[in-house]
PDB file of C-alpha atoms in Angstrom:
ATOM      1  CA  UNK P  26     -74.598  10.614  11.263  1.00 67.00           C
ATOM      2  CA  UNK P  27     -75.288   9.081   7.986  1.00 77.00           C
ATOM      3  CA  UNK P  28     -79.235   9.409   8.253  1.00 81.00           C
ATOM      4  CA  UNK P  29     -78.472  12.803   9.803  1.00 84.00           C
ATOM      5  CA  UNK P  30     -76.908  13.925   6.774  1.00 82.00           C
ATOM      6  CA  UNK P  31     -79.422  13.024   4.549  1.00 83.00           C
ATOM      7  CA  UNK P  32     -82.468  14.253   6.383  1.00 84.00           C
ATOM      8  CA  UNK P  33     -80.652  17.579   6.926  1.00 82.00           C
ATOM      9  CA  UNK P  34     -79.651  17.108   2.932  1.00 80.00           C
ATOM     10  CA  UNK P  35     -83.370  16.800   2.029  1.00 83.00           C
ATOM     11  CA  UNK P  36     -84.405  19.697   4.436  1.00 81.00           C
ATOM     12  CA  UNK P  37     -81.862  21.447   1.952  1.00 76.00           C
ATOM     13  CA  UNK P  38     -83.066  20.659  -1.536  1.00 75.00           C
ATOM     14  CA  UNK P  39     -86.297  21.044  -0.337  1.00 79.00           C
ATOM     15  CA  UNK P  40     -86.438  24.045   1.262  1.00 77.00           C
ATOM     16  CA  UNK P  41     -88.205  27.607  -0.686  1.00 79.00           C
ATOM     17  CA  UNK P  42     -85.817  29.807  -2.475  1.00 81.00           C
ATOM     18  CA  UNK P  43     -84.134  32.890  -0.490  1.00 86.00           C
ATOM     19  CA  UNK P  44     -85.576  35.220  -3.317  1.00 88.00           C
ATOM     20  CA  UNK P  45     -89.350  35.646  -3.890  1.00 87.00           C
ATOM     21  CA  UNK P  46     -90.070  35.103  -7.619  1.00 87.00           C
ATOM     22  CA  UNK P  47     -90.286  38.547  -9.289  1.00 90.00           C
ATOM     23  CA  UNK P  48     -86.759  38.804  -7.800  1.00 92.00           C
ATOM     24  CA  UNK P  49     -85.788  36.402  -9.932  1.00 90.00           C
ATOM     25  CA  UNK P  50     -87.541  37.421 -12.573  1.00 92.00           C
ATOM     26  CA  UNK P  51     -86.106  40.827 -12.387  1.00 94.00           C
ATOM     27  CA  UNK P  52     -82.140  39.031 -11.867  1.00 92.00           C
ATOM     28  CA  UNK P  53     -82.128  37.106 -15.538  1.00 92.00           C
ATOM     29  CA  UNK P  54     -82.634  40.475 -16.736  1.00 93.00           C
ATOM     30  CA  UNK P  55     -80.370  42.680 -14.665  1.00 93.00           C
ATOM     31  CA  UNK P  56     -77.870  39.850 -14.918  1.00 90.00           C
ATOM     32  CA  UNK P  57     -78.483  39.948 -19.467  1.00 90.00           C
ATOM     33  CA  UNK P  58     -77.382  43.809 -18.587  1.00 92.00           C
ATOM     34  CA  UNK P  59     -74.040  43.572 -16.711  1.00 89.00           C
ATOM     35  CA  UNK P  60     -72.545  40.369 -18.395  1.00 86.00           C
ATOM     36  CA  UNK P  61     -73.612  41.959 -21.678  1.00 86.00           C
ATOM     37  CA  UNK P  62     -71.530  44.952 -20.745  1.00 86.00           C
ATOM     38  CA  UNK P  63     -68.794  42.809 -18.949  1.00 84.00           C
ATOM     39  CA  UNK P  64     -68.051  39.400 -20.558  1.00 79.00           C
ATOM     40  CA  UNK P  65     -69.883  39.832 -24.599  1.00 81.00           C
ATOM     41  CA  UNK P  66     -68.037  43.860 -25.130  1.00 80.00           C
ATOM     42  CA  UNK P  67     -71.803  45.402 -25.689  1.00 84.00           C
ATOM     43  CA  UNK P  68     -72.767  48.697 -25.644  1.00 87.00           C
ATOM     44  CA  UNK P  69     -75.290  50.454 -23.407  1.00 89.00           C
ATOM     45  CA  UNK P  70     -77.741  50.100 -26.353  1.00 90.00           C
ATOM     46  CA  UNK P  71     -77.183  46.003 -26.470  1.00 89.00           C
ATOM     47  CA  UNK P  72     -77.567  45.776 -22.736  1.00 90.00           C
ATOM     48  CA  UNK P  73     -80.788  47.454 -22.635  1.00 92.00           C
ATOM     49  CA  UNK P  74     -82.107  45.208 -25.255  1.00 92.00           C
ATOM     50  CA  UNK P  75     -80.004  42.167 -23.312  1.00 92.00           C
ATOM     51  CA  UNK P  76     -82.218  43.428 -20.073  1.00 94.00           C
ATOM     52  CA  UNK P  77     -85.525  43.504 -22.096  1.00 94.00           C
ATOM     53  CA  UNK P  78     -84.756  39.750 -23.497  1.00 94.00           C
ATOM     54  CA  UNK P  79     -83.461  38.627 -20.029  1.00 92.00           C
ATOM     55  CA  UNK P  80     -86.526  39.272 -18.816  1.00 94.00           C
ATOM     56  CA  UNK P  81     -88.736  37.090 -20.948  1.00 94.00           C
ATOM     57  CA  UNK P  82     -86.599  34.361 -20.449  1.00 92.00           C
ATOM     58  CA  UNK P  83     -87.173  35.107 -16.280  1.00 93.00           C
ATOM     59  CA  UNK P  84     -91.041  34.467 -17.475  1.00 93.00           C
ATOM     60  CA  UNK P  85     -90.157  31.556 -19.357  1.00 93.00           C
ATOM     61  CA  UNK P  86     -88.093  29.963 -16.204  1.00 91.00           C
ATOM     62  CA  UNK P  87     -90.888  30.952 -14.119  1.00 90.00           C
ATOM     63  CA  UNK P  88     -93.364  29.101 -16.278  1.00 90.00           C
ATOM     64  CA  UNK P  89     -90.859  26.024 -16.609  1.00 89.00           C
ATOM     65  CA  UNK P  90     -91.122  25.629 -12.671  1.00 83.00           C
ATOM     66  CA  UNK P  91     -94.472  25.642 -12.625  1.00 85.00           C
ATOM     67  CA  UNK P  92     -95.673  23.524 -15.574  1.00 86.00           C
ATOM     68  CA  UNK P  93     -93.857  20.412 -15.680  1.00 81.00           C
ATOM     69  CA  UNK P  94     -94.143  19.165 -19.492  1.00 83.00           C
ATOM     70  CA  UNK P  95     -92.866  22.730 -20.607  1.00 87.00           C
ATOM     71  CA  UNK P  96     -89.677  22.071 -18.438  1.00 85.00           C
ATOM     72  CA  UNK P  97     -88.355  19.975 -21.183  1.00 85.00           C
ATOM     73  CA  UNK P  98     -88.323  22.512 -24.103  1.00 88.00           C
ATOM     74  CA  UNK P  99     -87.848  25.626 -21.880  1.00 89.00           C
ATOM     75  CA  UNK P 100     -84.106  25.619 -22.795  1.00 87.00           C
ATOM     76  CA  UNK P 101     -84.852  25.464 -26.556  1.00 89.00           C
ATOM     77  CA  UNK P 102     -87.659  28.068 -26.648  1.00 91.00           C
ATOM     78  CA  UNK P 103     -85.418  30.455 -24.876  1.00 92.00           C
ATOM     79  CA  UNK P 104     -82.787  30.455 -27.330  1.00 89.00           C
ATOM     80  CA  UNK P 105     -85.243  30.471 -30.072  1.00 90.00           C
ATOM     81  CA  UNK P 106     -86.739  32.967 -28.810  1.00 93.00           C
ATOM     82  CA  UNK P 107     -83.773  35.108 -28.182  1.00 90.00           C
ATOM     83  CA  UNK P 108     -82.689  34.442 -31.482  1.00 88.00           C
ATOM     84  CA  UNK P 109     -85.566  35.862 -33.095  1.00 90.00           C
ATOM     85  CA  UNK P 110     -85.775  39.133 -31.407  1.00 91.00           C
ATOM     86  CA  UNK P 111     -81.587  39.675 -31.057  1.00 88.00           C
ATOM     87  CA  UNK P 112     -81.721  38.889 -35.396  1.00 87.00           C
ATOM     88  CA  UNK P 113     -85.216  41.887 -35.861  1.00 87.00           C
ATOM     89  CA  UNK P 114     -82.740  44.316 -33.790  1.00 88.00           C
ATOM     90  CA  UNK P 115     -79.541  43.852 -34.896  1.00 84.00           C
ATOM     91  CA  UNK P 116     -79.931  46.784 -37.287  1.00 83.00           C
ATOM     92  CA  UNK P 117     -79.508  48.093 -34.141  1.00 86.00           C
ATOM     93  CA  UNK P 118     -77.185  46.251 -31.633  1.00 84.00           C
ATOM     94  CA  UNK P 119     -74.578  43.687 -31.375  1.00 84.00           C
ATOM     95  CA  UNK P 120     -76.616  39.960 -32.260  1.00 84.00           C
ATOM     96  CA  UNK P 121     -73.754  37.724 -30.893  1.00 82.00           C
ATOM     97  CA  UNK P 122     -73.836  40.379 -27.455  1.00 84.00           C
ATOM     98  CA  UNK P 123     -77.605  40.613 -27.364  1.00 88.00           C
ATOM     99  CA  UNK P 124     -78.352  36.867 -28.019  1.00 86.00           C
ATOM    100  CA  UNK P 125     -75.429  35.507 -25.890  1.00 84.00           C
ATOM    101  CA  UNK P 126     -76.598  37.644 -23.129  1.00 86.00           C
ATOM    102  CA  UNK P 127     -80.147  36.657 -23.169  1.00 88.00           C
ATOM    103  CA  UNK P 128     -78.792  32.954 -22.840  1.00 87.00           C
ATOM    104  CA  UNK P 129     -76.356  33.166 -19.706  1.00 83.00           C
ATOM    105  CA  UNK P 130     -77.937  32.080 -16.960  1.00 84.00           C
ATOM    106  CA  UNK P 131     -78.262  28.394 -19.378  1.00 83.00           C
ATOM    107  CA  UNK P 132     -74.937  28.853 -20.642  1.00 78.00           C
ATOM    108  CA  UNK P 133     -72.862  25.810 -19.461  1.00 73.00           C
ATOM    109  CA  UNK P 134     -69.745  26.239 -18.517  1.00 70.00           C
ATOM    110  CA  UNK P 135     -70.350  26.005 -14.513  1.00 70.00           C
ATOM    111  CA  UNK P 136     -71.303  22.467 -15.320  1.00 74.00           C
ATOM    112  CA  UNK P 137     -68.954  21.340 -18.175  1.00 71.00           C
ATOM    113  CA  UNK P 138     -66.311  22.629 -15.462  1.00 69.00           C
ATOM    114  CA  UNK P 139     -67.598  20.180 -13.152  1.00 73.00           C
ATOM    115  CA  UNK P 140     -67.628  17.562 -15.108  1.00 73.00           C
ATOM    116  CA  UNK P 141     -63.943  17.970 -15.963  1.00 70.00           C
ATOM    117  CA  UNK P 142     -63.573  17.729 -12.237  1.00 71.00           C
ATOM    118  CA  UNK P 143     -65.106  15.091 -11.420  1.00 77.00           C
ATOM    119  CA  UNK P 144     -62.828  12.926 -14.439  1.00 74.00           C
ATOM    120  CA  UNK P 145     -59.468  14.066 -12.738  1.00 70.00           C
ATOM    121  CA  UNK P 146     -60.903  13.202  -9.269  1.00 73.00           C
ATOM    122  CA  UNK P 147     -61.436   9.545 -11.310  1.00 77.00           C
ATOM    123  CA  UNK P 148     -65.304   9.956 -10.507  1.00 78.00           C
ATOM    124  CA  UNK P 149     -65.916   8.483 -13.651  1.00 80.00           C
ATOM    125  CA  UNK P 150     -69.509   8.187 -14.937  1.00 81.00           C
ATOM    126  CA  UNK P 151     -70.399  11.229 -13.502  1.00 78.00           C
ATOM    127  CA  UNK P 152     -67.980  13.524 -15.094  1.00 77.00           C
ATOM    128  CA  UNK P 153     -69.049  11.974 -18.411  1.00 81.00           C
ATOM    129  CA  UNK P 154     -72.444  12.950 -17.353  1.00 81.00           C
ATOM    130  CA  UNK P 155     -71.923  16.057 -16.556  1.00 81.00           C
ATOM    131  CA  UNK P 156     -69.542  17.110 -19.210  1.00 77.00           C
ATOM    132  CA  UNK P 157     -71.942  15.190 -22.026  1.00 79.00           C
ATOM    133  CA  UNK P 158     -74.889  16.903 -21.248  1.00 81.00           C
ATOM    134  CA  UNK P 159     -72.557  20.143 -20.936  1.00 79.00           C
ATOM    135  CA  UNK P 160     -71.807  19.325 -24.660  1.00 78.00           C
ATOM    136  CA  UNK P 161     -75.671  18.802 -25.689  1.00 81.00           C
ATOM    137  CA  UNK P 162     -76.819  22.033 -23.916  1.00 82.00           C
ATOM    138  CA  UNK P 163     -74.045  24.124 -25.807  1.00 79.00           C
ATOM    139  CA  UNK P 164     -75.915  22.198 -29.204  1.00 79.00           C
ATOM    140  CA  UNK P 165     -79.559  22.711 -27.900  1.00 83.00           C
ATOM    141  CA  UNK P 166     -78.866  27.122 -27.147  1.00 83.00           C
ATOM    142  CA  UNK P 167     -76.325  27.556 -30.490  1.00 80.00           C
ATOM    143  CA  UNK P 168     -79.042  25.585 -32.352  1.00 82.00           C
ATOM    144  CA  UNK P 169     -82.115  27.368 -31.465  1.00 85.00           C
ATOM    145  CA  UNK P 170     -80.424  30.706 -31.510  1.00 84.00           C
ATOM    146  CA  UNK P 171     -79.589  29.545 -35.499  1.00 83.00           C
ATOM    147  CA  UNK P 172     -83.586  28.494 -35.794  1.00 86.00           C
ATOM    148  CA  UNK P 173     -84.483  32.262 -34.272  1.00 87.00           C
ATOM    149  CA  UNK P 174     -82.433  33.632 -36.818  1.00 85.00           C
ATOM    150  CA  UNK P 175     -83.786  31.273 -39.568  1.00 84.00           C
ATOM    151  CA  UNK P 176     -87.623  32.251 -38.398  1.00 88.00           C
ATOM    152  CA  UNK P 177     -86.755  36.127 -39.183  1.00 87.00           C
ATOM    153  CA  UNK P 178     -84.694  35.962 -41.888  1.00 83.00           C
ATOM    154  CA  UNK P 179     -87.925  33.838 -43.640  1.00 85.00           C
ATOM    155  CA  UNK P 180     -90.993  36.246 -42.300  1.00 85.00           C
ATOM    156  CA  UNK P 181     -88.075  39.364 -43.762  1.00 80.00           C
ATOM    157  CA  UNK P 182     -87.681  38.203 -47.343  1.00 74.00           C
ATOM    158  CA  UNK P 183     -84.477  38.359 -47.155  1.00 65.00           C
ATOM    159  CA  UNK P 184     -81.393  36.616 -44.804  1.00 65.00           C
ATOM    160  CA  UNK P 185     -80.665  40.158 -42.699  1.00 61.00           C
ATOM    161  CA  UNK P 186     -78.027  37.826 -40.937  1.00 60.00           C
ATOM    162  CA  UNK P 187     -75.775  35.394 -42.196  1.00 57.00           C
ATOM    163  CA  UNK P 188     -72.489  33.428 -41.845  1.00 49.00           C
ATOM    164  CA  UNK P 189     -71.082  33.257 -38.175  1.00 48.00           C
ATOM    165  CA  UNK P 190     -73.315  34.873 -36.082  1.00 60.00           C
ATOM    166  CA  UNK P 191     -71.448  34.681 -32.553  1.00 65.00           C
ATOM    167  CA  UNK P 192     -68.584  37.253 -34.033  1.00 68.00           C
ATOM    168  CA  UNK P 193     -67.931  39.116 -30.815  1.00 69.00           C
ATOM    169  CA  UNK P 194     -65.186  41.387 -32.365  1.00 70.00           C
ATOM    170  CA  UNK P 195     -67.903  43.610 -34.606  1.00 73.00           C
ATOM    171  CA  UNK P 196     -69.725  44.572 -31.215  1.00 75.00           C
ATOM    172  CA  UNK P 197     -68.677  48.540 -29.791  1.00 78.00           C
ATOM    173  CA  UNK P 198     -67.564  47.168 -26.056  1.00 76.00           C
ATOM    174  CA  UNK P 199     -67.495  50.526 -23.795  1.00 77.00           C
ATOM    175  CA  UNK P 200     -63.617  50.957 -21.997  1.00 77.00           C
ATOM    176  CA  UNK P 201     -62.769  48.396 -20.253  1.00 74.00           C
ATOM    177  CA  UNK P 202     -62.703  50.549 -16.995  1.00 75.00           C
ATOM    178  CA  UNK P 203     -66.803  50.924 -17.065  1.00 77.00           C
ATOM    179  CA  UNK P 204     -67.053  47.295 -16.509  1.00 74.00           C
ATOM    180  CA  UNK P 205     -65.294  47.607 -12.660  1.00 77.00           C
ATOM    181  CA  UNK P 206     -68.966  49.367 -11.770  1.00 81.00           C
ATOM    182  CA  UNK P 207     -71.024  46.947 -13.749  1.00 87.00           C
ATOM    183  CA  UNK P 208     -68.929  43.681 -12.405  1.00 86.00           C
ATOM    184  CA  UNK P 209     -69.833  44.055  -8.508  1.00 90.00           C
ATOM    185  CA  UNK P 210     -73.966  44.192  -9.642  1.00 91.00           C
ATOM    186  CA  UNK P 211     -73.145  40.987 -11.933  1.00 88.00           C
ATOM    187  CA  UNK P 212     -71.381  39.142  -9.233  1.00 89.00           C
ATOM    188  CA  UNK P 213     -74.508  39.881  -6.933  1.00 91.00           C
ATOM    189  CA  UNK P 214     -76.894  38.591  -9.797  1.00 90.00           C
ATOM    190  CA  UNK P 215     -75.230  35.245  -9.799  1.00 87.00           C
ATOM    191  CA  UNK P 216     -75.223  35.478  -5.932  1.00 90.00           C
ATOM    192  CA  UNK P 217     -78.575  35.543  -6.354  1.00 91.00           C
ATOM    193  CA  UNK P 218     -79.095  33.110  -9.297  1.00 87.00           C
ATOM    194  CA  UNK P 219     -77.653  30.146  -7.113  1.00 84.00           C
ATOM    195  CA  UNK P 220     -79.745  31.320  -4.000  1.00 86.00           C
ATOM    196  CA  UNK P 221     -76.206  32.539  -1.740  1.00 87.00           C
ATOM    197  CA  UNK P 222     -78.061  34.980   1.684  1.00 87.00           C
ATOM    198  CA  UNK P 223     -77.414  39.250   0.754  1.00 89.00           C
ATOM    199  CA  UNK P 224     -75.563  38.291   4.211  1.00 88.00           C
ATOM    200  CA  UNK P 225     -73.249  36.853   1.897  1.00 88.00           C
ATOM    201  CA  UNK P 226     -72.594  39.493  -0.843  1.00 90.00           C
ATOM    202  CA  UNK P 227     -69.728  41.432   0.336  1.00 90.00           C
ATOM    203  CA  UNK P 228     -67.959  38.541   0.726  1.00 89.00           C
ATOM    204  CA  UNK P 229     -68.875  36.796  -3.079  1.00 90.00           C
ATOM    205  CA  UNK P 230     -67.559  40.120  -4.504  1.00 91.00           C
ATOM    206  CA  UNK P 231     -64.505  41.035  -2.282  1.00 90.00           C
ATOM    207  CA  UNK P 232     -63.726  37.741  -3.379  1.00 89.00           C
ATOM    208  CA  UNK P 233     -64.550  37.124  -7.222  1.00 88.00           C
ATOM    209  CA  UNK P 234     -63.581  41.171  -7.827  1.00 89.00           C
ATOM    210  CA  UNK P 235     -59.658  39.908  -6.490  1.00 89.00           C
ATOM    211  CA  UNK P 236     -59.442  37.245  -8.870  1.00 86.00           C
ATOM    212  CA  UNK P 237     -61.311  39.285 -11.377  1.00 85.00           C
ATOM    213  CA  UNK P 238     -58.207  41.990 -10.538  1.00 87.00           C
ATOM    214  CA  UNK P 239     -55.810  39.606 -11.400  1.00 87.00           C
ATOM    215  CA  UNK P 240     -57.607  37.944 -15.028  1.00 84.00           C
ATOM    216  CA  UNK P 241     -57.636  41.932 -15.591  1.00 84.00           C
ATOM    217  CA  UNK P 242     -53.949  42.257 -14.928  1.00 87.00           C
ATOM    218  CA  UNK P 243     -52.394  39.170 -16.684  1.00 84.00           C
ATOM    219  CA  UNK P 244     -55.167  39.619 -20.017  1.00 81.00           C
ATOM    220  CA  UNK P 245     -55.057  42.802 -20.760  1.00 79.00           C
ATOM    221  CA  UNK P 246     -51.904  44.728 -19.291  1.00 82.00           C
ATOM    222  CA  UNK P 247     -49.603  42.044 -19.547  1.00 83.00           C
ATOM    223  CA  UNK P 248     -50.846  40.060 -22.681  1.00 79.00           C
ATOM    224  CA  UNK P 249     -50.599  36.976 -20.834  1.00 77.00           C
ATOM    225  CA  UNK P 250     -54.084  35.251 -22.349  1.00 73.00           C
ATOM    226  CA  UNK P 251     -53.937  31.694 -22.105  1.00 71.00           C
ATOM    227  CA  UNK P 252     -51.796  32.533 -18.425  1.00 78.00           C
ATOM    228  CA  UNK P 253     -54.521  34.672 -16.703  1.00 78.00           C
ATOM    229  CA  UNK P 254     -57.653  32.612 -16.542  1.00 76.00           C
ATOM    230  CA  UNK P 255     -54.795  30.318 -14.457  1.00 78.00           C
ATOM    231  CA  UNK P 256     -53.633  32.614 -12.212  1.00 84.00           C
ATOM    232  CA  UNK P 257     -56.967  33.812 -11.426  1.00 84.00           C
ATOM    233  CA  UNK P 258     -58.587  30.601 -10.587  1.00 81.00           C
ATOM    234  CA  UNK P 259     -55.993  29.520  -8.254  1.00 84.00           C
ATOM    235  CA  UNK P 260     -56.000  32.960  -7.089  1.00 87.00           C
ATOM    236  CA  UNK P 261     -59.552  32.457  -6.265  1.00 86.00           C
ATOM    237  CA  UNK P 262     -59.716  29.454  -4.638  1.00 85.00           C
ATOM    238  CA  UNK P 263     -56.953  30.576  -2.338  1.00 89.00           C
ATOM    239  CA  UNK P 264     -58.456  33.315  -1.317  1.00 89.00           C
ATOM    240  CA  UNK P 265     -61.682  31.668  -0.939  1.00 86.00           C
ATOM    241  CA  UNK P 266     -60.029  28.782   1.109  1.00 87.00           C
ATOM    242  CA  UNK P 267     -58.439  31.746   3.050  1.00 89.00           C
ATOM    243  CA  UNK P 268     -61.675  33.694   3.427  1.00 86.00           C
ATOM    244  CA  UNK P 269     -63.433  30.659   4.728  1.00 84.00           C
ATOM    245  CA  UNK P 270     -61.106  29.701   7.464  1.00 86.00           C
ATOM    246  CA  UNK P 271     -60.823  33.292   8.676  1.00 86.00           C
ATOM    247  CA  UNK P 272     -64.884  34.034   9.169  1.00 82.00           C
ATOM    248  CA  UNK P 273     -65.973  30.728   9.149  1.00 80.00           C
ATOM    249  CA  UNK P 274     -68.007  30.576   5.795  1.00 78.00           C
ATOM    250  CA  UNK P 275     -68.331  27.457   3.418  1.00 79.00           C
ATOM    251  CA  UNK P 276     -65.381  28.544   1.222  1.00 81.00           C
ATOM    252  CA  UNK P 277     -67.661  26.770  -1.603  1.00 79.00           C
ATOM    253  CA  UNK P 278     -69.807  29.614  -1.412  1.00 83.00           C
ATOM    254  CA  UNK P 279     -68.041  31.865  -1.753  1.00 85.00           C
ATOM    255  CA  UNK P 280     -65.919  30.901  -4.343  1.00 84.00           C
ATOM    256  CA  UNK P 281     -68.918  29.790  -6.971  1.00 83.00           C
ATOM    257  CA  UNK P 282     -70.419  33.150  -8.355  1.00 85.00           C
ATOM    258  CA  UNK P 283     -66.514  34.400  -9.420  1.00 84.00           C
ATOM    259  CA  UNK P 284     -66.024  30.566 -10.768  1.00 81.00           C
ATOM    260  CA  UNK P 285     -68.926  31.188 -12.469  1.00 79.00           C
ATOM    261  CA  UNK P 286     -67.402  34.360 -14.254  1.00 78.00           C
ATOM    262  CA  UNK P 287     -64.401  32.957 -15.303  1.00 75.00           C
ATOM    263  CA  UNK P 288     -65.304  29.110 -17.172  1.00 70.00           C
ATOM    264  CA  UNK P 289     -65.991  29.699 -20.308  1.00 51.00           C
ATOM    265  CA  UNK P 290     -69.919  29.541 -20.621  1.00 48.00           C
ATOM    266  CA  UNK P 291     -70.771  30.510 -23.994  1.00 44.00           C
ATOM    267  CA  UNK P 292     -67.213  29.436 -25.837  1.00 45.00           C
ATOM    268  CA  UNK P 293     -68.700  26.015 -26.210  1.00 43.00           C
ATOM    269  CA  UNK P 294     -72.128  27.418 -28.191  1.00 48.00           C
ATOM    270  CA  UNK P 295     -70.316  29.765 -30.250  1.00 47.00           C
ATOM    271  CA  UNK P 296     -67.665  26.476 -31.279  1.00 45.00           C
ATOM    272  CA  UNK P 297     -71.414  24.709 -32.069  1.00 45.00           C
ATOM    273  CA  UNK P 298     -73.228  28.081 -33.562  1.00 47.00           C
ATOM    274  CA  UNK P 299     -69.599  28.229 -36.121  1.00 46.00           C
ATOM    275  CA  UNK P 300     -70.154  23.938 -37.106  1.00 45.00           C
ATOM    276  CA  UNK P 301     -73.517  24.685 -37.832  1.00 44.00           C
ATOM    277  CA  UNK P 302     -72.964  27.751 -39.673  1.00 47.00           C
ATOM    278  CA  UNK P 303     -69.994  25.928 -41.772  1.00 47.00           C
ATOM    279  CA  UNK P 304     -67.138  27.225 -40.248  1.00 47.00           C
ATOM    280  CA  UNK P 305     -65.460  24.409 -39.432  1.00 44.00           C
ATOM    281  CA  UNK P 306     -61.837  26.406 -38.770  1.00 45.00           C
ATOM    282  CA  UNK P 307     -63.653  28.399 -36.413  1.00 47.00           C
ATOM    283  CA  UNK P 308     -65.471  25.761 -35.004  1.00 43.00           C
ATOM    284  CA  UNK P 309     -62.094  23.507 -33.960  1.00 44.00           C
ATOM    285  CA  UNK P 310     -60.647  26.742 -32.519  1.00 48.00           C
ATOM    286  CA  UNK P 311     -63.821  27.165 -30.068  1.00 43.00           C
ATOM    287  CA  UNK P 312     -63.933  24.020 -29.122  1.00 44.00           C
ATOM    288  CA  UNK P 313     -60.131  23.660 -28.792  1.00 43.00           C
ATOM    289  CA  UNK P 314     -60.313  26.738 -26.758  1.00 50.00           C
ATOM    290  CA  UNK P 315     -62.924  25.620 -24.450  1.00 49.00           C
ATOM    291  CA  UNK P 316     -61.172  22.311 -24.025  1.00 48.00           C
ATOM    292  CA  UNK P 317     -58.229  24.013 -22.593  1.00 46.00           C
ATOM    293  CA  UNK P 318     -59.874  26.758 -20.381  1.00 49.00           C
ATOM    294  CA  UNK P 319     -62.033  24.161 -18.697  1.00 48.00           C
ATOM    295  CA  UNK P 320     -58.842  21.543 -17.793  1.00 45.00           C
ATOM    296  CA  UNK P 321     -57.166  24.751 -15.972  1.00 48.00           C
ATOM    297  CA  UNK P 322     -59.983  24.852 -13.318  1.00 50.00           C
TER     298      UNK P 322
END
């Protein structure tokens, strides 16, 4: 039975992706567009720019899969390019929303959350490696964005951007009610990203929608910011496992897209960005928030 299980795992690992390469590239752009509106408070203009930059990231991701030598510098190259392009259009949009959306696929929220779960299960080696990798990836993204901005400032001849770069409070976000229209698109994009078959899109969207509705209720109507992710994550796990019992589907497959919506993927990057911008107090607050939110899962 063990040999059979190993053989089946090898078949899963070596199996070709469900979606063709052009769908994967397009998915990068559409995911950046949808999460710019829902997660980062961007405007329609910000989301359009995020879509274009996300498509560029998708092409580079395809190149990283084809050329093994480029894989080692993939994350930093995408971050530098996203920082450079976002700085170039900062006059017409919100730099924080555009740059984070363009690099949203790289954000390490799920990796860090998985690492904490491993540590809580006393798998010390696996948990420590995952958390260290997540922190390193967050630093690479933040540093790459900063380098991209510095390159643009040198090319422009004057510092057009200064201070804490990833401050989303200055973004002109849309009405929160509009998020319910873009939320299902974002969930489906995440499902494509993690190779979930289209037959399960409805299940994934319904389960994630219930969890996000709870998050919305506690955060925006009851004002319980710290409690919102706790209750939402509990409801997500409960509904996903109940759905799996009823339908016979895998619970983790149904849970994963909703979890990726809730985990603090951009918080660590914003913390390192504040640290590199010499804003120590802001950096500490972001790191504390990242740690507390991750522990909730």
